[in-house]
Amino acid sequence: MPDMPNLLMIEDDARLAQMVGEYLQKSGFGITHAADGRAGLALLDPPPATGLPDLVILDLMLPDMDGLEVCRRLRALPHEASRVPVLMLTAKGDPLDRVIGLELGADDYLPKPFEPRELLARIRAVLRRRGESAPAANRVMRFGSLEIDRDARTVALAGRPCELTSYQFDLLAALAERAGRVLTRDQIMEAVRGRELEAFDRSIDVHMGRIRAAIEDDAKNPRRILTVRGVGYVFAKQQD
């Protein structure tokens, strides 16, 4: 992770954006502000010459399109911007909005109103997960036609790239490193670290569904990530 990580905040509340921006700058971050979804996407596609942000802070309620649509478009981009971590801000209390955001590829969420310190903690947690390196022995893990490269943070199935968010990659790697072991949801979150704050209970299940869609031949009948009813998940040792 660079000495000064750069953040892109897509937020239509100018006062909030200024307050948060000043706080994050004092905490060692560079920050760029976009007032709506289209302006934010324009800073990501095409990737700017100055480099992509290390993380996008994305408000759910925007004047031109909602944050869910921005997240969907971001994850569909045909270049490296599609893998930039997203932390979604939402003023809504409906858990369904959080589920949908996670399903569309957000790495984390934070309900409004929030304390700037909590936002900072979550940003650091997402960036820490993204920047963690694997032990030398586990840099590349192969399970049949599935290849997980911890250094490049890429996943390929039969040579075809699998699109995962930063957090989803960490979840998959944590399971794969413990292949054959049944892990509870709490153990999985502990394994990826950065989840000291209370996690949304269904978030693991939502992310597992997205991972399965990317790496399984049939996500409805998975062979790689198996559910152990009443306990959690296990990554199958024997595949293909």
Short mmCIF file of C-alpha atoms in Angstrom, two decimals:
data_model
loop_
_atom_site.label_atom_id
_atom_site.label_comp_id
_atom_site.label_asym_id
_atom_site.label_seq_id
_atom_site.Cartn_x
_atom_site.Cartn_y
_atom_site.Cartn_z
CA MET A 1 0.00 0.00 0.00
CA PRO A 2 1.46 3.41 -0.90
CA ASP A 3 2.62 5.85 1.82
CA MET A 4 -0.43 8.03 1.18
CA PRO A 5 -3.38 5.95 -0.05
CA ASN A 6 -5.71 7.82 -2.37
CA LEU A 7 -9.46 7.67 -1.88
CA LEU A 8 -12.33 8.65 -4.16
CA MET A 9 -15.46 9.81 -2.33
CA ILE A 10 -18.67 9.82 -4.39
CA GLU A 11 -21.05 11.85 -2.24
CA ASP A 12 -23.60 14.56 -3.10
CA ASP A 13 -23.64 16.12 0.39
CA ALA A 14 -20.94 18.76 -0.05
CA ARG A 15 -20.78 19.58 3.65
CA LEU A 16 -20.33 15.94 4.65
CA ALA A 17 -17.78 15.39 1.90
CA GLN A 18 -15.75 18.38 3.09
CA MET A 19 -15.89 17.31 6.73
CA VAL A 20 -14.92 13.72 5.96
CA GLY A 21 -12.29 14.81 3.46
CA GLU A 22 -10.55 17.07 5.96
CA TYR A 23 -10.60 14.34 8.61
CA LEU A 24 -9.16 11.72 6.25
CA GLN A 25 -6.49 14.09 4.96
CA LYS A 26 -5.37 14.72 8.54
CA SER A 27 -5.23 10.94 8.94
CA GLY A 28 -2.79 10.57 6.04
CA PHE A 29 -5.02 10.00 3.03
CA GLY A 30 -5.27 11.78 -0.28
CA ILE A 31 -8.91 12.28 -1.29
CA THR A 32 -10.80 13.24 -4.43
CA HIS A 33 -14.48 14.19 -4.33
CA ALA A 34 -17.15 13.55 -6.97
CA ALA A 35 -20.65 14.97 -6.40
CA ASP A 36 -22.60 12.34 -8.35
CA GLY A 37 -22.33 8.88 -9.86
CA ARG A 38 -21.40 9.91 -13.39
CA ALA A 39 -18.64 12.21 -12.17
CA GLY A 40 -17.29 9.43 -9.99
CA LEU A 41 -17.30 6.86 -12.79
CA ALA A 42 -15.59 9.37 -15.09
CA LEU A 43 -12.66 9.40 -12.64
CA LEU A 44 -12.37 5.61 -12.96
CA ASP A 45 -13.13 4.91 -16.62
CA PRO A 46 -10.78 5.15 -18.36
CA PRO A 47 -8.19 4.69 -15.60
CA PRO A 48 -6.51 8.07 -15.01
CA ALA A 49 -2.84 8.59 -15.82
CA THR A 50 -2.24 9.44 -12.17
CA GLY A 51 -3.47 6.00 -11.14
CA LEU A 52 -6.65 4.54 -9.72
CA PRO A 53 -7.78 5.26 -6.17
CA ASP A 54 -6.98 2.68 -3.54
CA LEU A 55 -10.60 2.70 -2.39
CA VAL A 56 -13.95 4.25 -3.33
CA ILE A 57 -16.27 5.63 -0.65
CA LEU A 58 -19.67 5.44 -2.31
CA ASP A 59 -22.91 6.99 -1.07
CA LEU A 60 -26.04 4.95 -1.71
CA MET A 61 -28.27 7.95 -2.41
CA LEU A 62 -26.99 10.08 -5.30
CA PRO A 63 -28.87 12.62 -7.45
CA ASP A 64 -28.30 11.04 -10.88
CA MET A 65 -28.17 7.31 -10.09
CA ASP A 66 -28.08 5.35 -6.86
CA GLY A 67 -24.91 3.93 -5.43
CA LEU A 68 -25.99 0.39 -6.26
CA GLU A 69 -26.00 1.26 -9.96
CA VAL A 70 -22.62 2.98 -9.66
CA CYS A 71 -21.22 -0.13 -7.97
CA ARG A 72 -22.71 -2.39 -10.65
CA ARG A 73 -21.17 -0.30 -13.43
CA LEU A 74 -17.82 -0.15 -11.66
CA ARG A 75 -17.64 -3.92 -11.25
CA ALA A 76 -18.56 -4.38 -14.93
CA LEU A 77 -15.66 -2.25 -16.24
CA PRO A 78 -13.32 -4.22 -18.53
CA HIS A 79 -10.10 -3.16 -16.79
CA GLU A 80 -8.40 -2.99 -13.40
CA ALA A 81 -10.77 -0.33 -12.05
CA SER A 82 -13.35 -3.08 -11.63
CA ARG A 83 -11.32 -4.44 -8.71
CA VAL A 84 -10.99 -1.22 -6.70
CA PRO A 85 -12.44 -1.82 -3.20
CA VAL A 86 -15.77 -0.10 -2.47
CA LEU A 87 -17.02 1.03 0.94
CA MET A 88 -20.68 1.96 0.67
CA LEU A 89 -22.40 4.60 2.80
CA THR A 90 -26.11 4.26 3.35
CA ALA A 91 -28.68 6.33 5.22
CA LYS A 92 -31.21 3.54 4.94
CA GLY A 93 -31.76 1.10 7.77
CA ASP A 94 -33.14 -1.68 5.60
CA PRO A 95 -30.73 -4.66 5.69
CA LEU A 96 -31.86 -5.52 2.15
CA ASP A 97 -29.99 -2.49 0.82
CA ARG A 98 -26.83 -3.78 2.46
CA VAL A 99 -27.35 -7.26 1.05
CA ILE A 100 -27.87 -5.90 -2.46
CA GLY A 101 -24.77 -3.72 -2.14
CA LEU A 102 -22.66 -6.70 -1.12
CA GLU A 103 -24.13 -8.80 -3.91
CA LEU A 104 -23.17 -6.12 -6.43
CA GLY A 105 -19.59 -6.17 -5.24
CA ALA A 106 -19.20 -3.71 -2.36
CA ASP A 107 -16.46 -4.76 0.06
CA ASP A 108 -18.00 -3.15 3.15
CA TYR A 109 -20.77 -0.78 4.19
CA LEU A 110 -21.30 1.86 6.86
CA PRO A 111 -24.74 3.25 7.83
CA LYS A 112 -25.25 7.00 8.26
CA PRO A 113 -24.87 8.79 10.54
CA PHE A 114 -21.41 7.53 11.38
CA GLU A 115 -18.44 8.59 13.44
CA PRO A 116 -15.44 9.62 11.29
CA ARG A 117 -13.26 7.34 13.42
CA GLU A 118 -15.38 4.34 12.46
CA LEU A 119 -15.14 5.25 8.79
CA LEU A 120 -11.38 5.53 9.16
CA ALA A 121 -11.21 2.14 10.89
CA ARG A 122 -13.20 0.48 8.13
CA ILE A 123 -11.11 2.11 5.39
CA ARG A 124 -7.94 0.89 7.03
CA ALA A 125 -9.39 -2.59 7.46
CA VAL A 126 -10.30 -2.88 3.77
CA LEU A 127 -6.90 -1.57 2.66
CA ARG A 128 -5.13 -3.86 5.12
CA ARG A 129 -6.93 -6.89 3.71
CA ARG A 130 -6.02 -5.82 0.22
CA GLY A 131 -2.35 -5.27 1.06
CA GLU A 132 -1.66 -8.36 3.10
CA SER A 133 0.86 -10.68 1.49
CA ALA A 134 0.80 -14.45 1.75
CA PRO A 135 3.55 -16.71 3.09
CA ALA A 136 5.99 -17.74 0.33
CA ALA A 137 4.75 -21.33 0.35
CA ASN A 138 1.20 -20.23 -0.41
CA ARG A 139 1.78 -17.62 -3.09
CA VAL A 140 0.03 -19.71 -5.73
CA MET A 141 -2.53 -22.31 -4.73
CA ARG A 142 -3.84 -24.79 -7.29
CA PHE A 143 -6.89 -27.00 -6.90
CA GLY A 144 -7.47 -28.81 -10.17
CA SER A 145 -8.33 -26.16 -12.75
CA LEU A 146 -8.68 -23.45 -10.07
CA GLU A 147 -5.62 -21.25 -9.45
CA ILE A 148 -5.38 -18.66 -6.67
CA ASP A 149 -2.40 -16.31 -6.88
CA ARG A 150 -1.95 -14.45 -3.58
CA ASP A 151 0.80 -12.12 -4.86
CA ALA A 152 -1.11 -11.01 -7.95
CA ARG A 153 -4.44 -11.29 -6.07
CA THR A 154 -6.00 -13.05 -9.02
CA VAL A 155 -8.13 -16.15 -9.44
CA ALA A 156 -8.42 -18.18 -12.63
CA LEU A 157 -10.56 -21.16 -13.53
CA ALA A 158 -9.18 -23.22 -16.42
CA GLY A 159 -7.15 -20.16 -17.38
CA ARG A 160 -10.18 -17.85 -17.37
CA PRO A 161 -10.00 -14.89 -14.93
CA CYS A 162 -12.61 -14.90 -12.16
CA GLU A 163 -13.88 -11.48 -11.09
CA LEU A 164 -13.89 -11.05 -7.31
CA THR A 165 -13.82 -8.03 -5.04
CA SER A 166 -10.87 -7.50 -2.71
CA TYR A 167 -12.80 -8.89 0.25
CA GLN A 168 -14.13 -11.85 -1.72
CA PHE A 169 -10.59 -12.72 -2.78
CA ASP A 170 -9.49 -12.70 0.86
CA LEU A 171 -12.42 -14.90 1.88
CA LEU A 172 -11.62 -17.41 -0.86
CA ALA A 173 -7.91 -17.42 -0.02
CA ALA A 174 -8.64 -17.90 3.68
CA LEU A 175 -10.83 -20.91 2.92
CA ALA A 176 -8.39 -22.37 0.38
CA GLU A 177 -5.46 -22.11 2.79
CA ARG A 178 -7.52 -24.19 5.22
CA ALA A 179 -8.85 -26.66 2.66
CA GLY A 180 -10.65 -29.56 4.27
CA ARG A 181 -11.33 -27.68 7.52
CA VAL A 182 -14.87 -26.65 8.40
CA LEU A 183 -14.91 -22.98 9.41
CA THR A 184 -17.69 -21.08 11.14
CA ARG A 185 -18.62 -17.62 9.86
CA ASP A 186 -16.83 -16.06 12.83
CA GLN A 187 -13.69 -18.07 12.10
CA ILE A 188 -13.77 -16.98 8.47
CA MET A 189 -14.09 -13.31 9.42
CA GLU A 190 -11.30 -13.70 11.97
CA ALA A 191 -9.11 -15.34 9.33
CA VAL A 192 -9.37 -12.38 6.95
CA ARG A 193 -8.91 -9.96 9.87
CA GLY A 194 -9.90 -6.32 9.86
CA ARG A 195 -13.37 -7.27 11.12
CA GLU A 196 -13.03 -6.16 14.71
CA LEU A 197 -16.17 -4.09 14.17
CA GLU A 198 -19.45 -5.93 14.24
CA ALA A 199 -20.06 -7.60 10.87
CA PHE A 200 -23.41 -7.83 9.18
CA ASP A 201 -24.45 -11.43 9.84
CA ARG A 202 -25.54 -12.24 6.28
CA SER A 203 -22.53 -10.63 4.63
CA ILE A 204 -20.49 -13.85 4.60
CA ASP A 205 -23.34 -15.76 2.95
CA VAL A 206 -23.79 -13.03 0.35
CA HIS A 207 -20.09 -13.00 -0.47
CA MET A 208 -19.94 -16.80 -0.62
CA GLY A 209 -22.72 -16.74 -3.18
CA ARG A 210 -20.73 -14.29 -5.31
CA ILE A 211 -17.56 -16.37 -4.99
CA ARG A 212 -19.41 -19.51 -6.00
CA ALA A 213 -20.86 -17.76 -9.02
CA ALA A 214 -17.30 -16.93 -10.08
CA ILE A 215 -15.47 -20.22 -9.42
CA GLU A 216 -18.06 -22.98 -9.58
CA ASP A 217 -19.22 -24.71 -12.76
CA ASP A 218 -22.70 -24.75 -11.22
CA ALA A 219 -23.15 -22.32 -8.34
CA LYS A 220 -26.37 -24.06 -7.27
CA ASN A 221 -24.51 -27.37 -6.91
CA PRO A 222 -21.06 -26.28 -5.68
CA ARG A 223 -18.12 -28.67 -5.55
CA ARG A 224 -15.44 -26.32 -4.29
CA ILE A 225 -17.03 -24.32 -1.47
CA LEU A 226 -19.44 -26.51 0.47
CA THR A 227 -21.96 -25.44 3.09
CA VAL A 228 -21.94 -27.36 6.35
CA ARG A 229 -25.45 -26.83 7.63
CA GLY A 230 -25.58 -25.17 11.03
CA VAL A 231 -21.82 -24.65 11.12
CA GLY A 232 -20.29 -22.74 8.21
CA TYR A 233 -18.26 -23.56 5.11
CA VAL A 234 -15.47 -25.87 3.95
CA PHE A 235 -13.22 -25.62 0.91
CA ALA A 236 -12.96 -29.06 -0.73
CA LYS A 237 -9.45 -30.50 -0.92
CA GLN A 238 -10.18 -32.77 -3.86
CA GLN A 239 -11.44 -30.98 -6.98
CA ASP A 240 -11.76 -31.77 -10.68
#
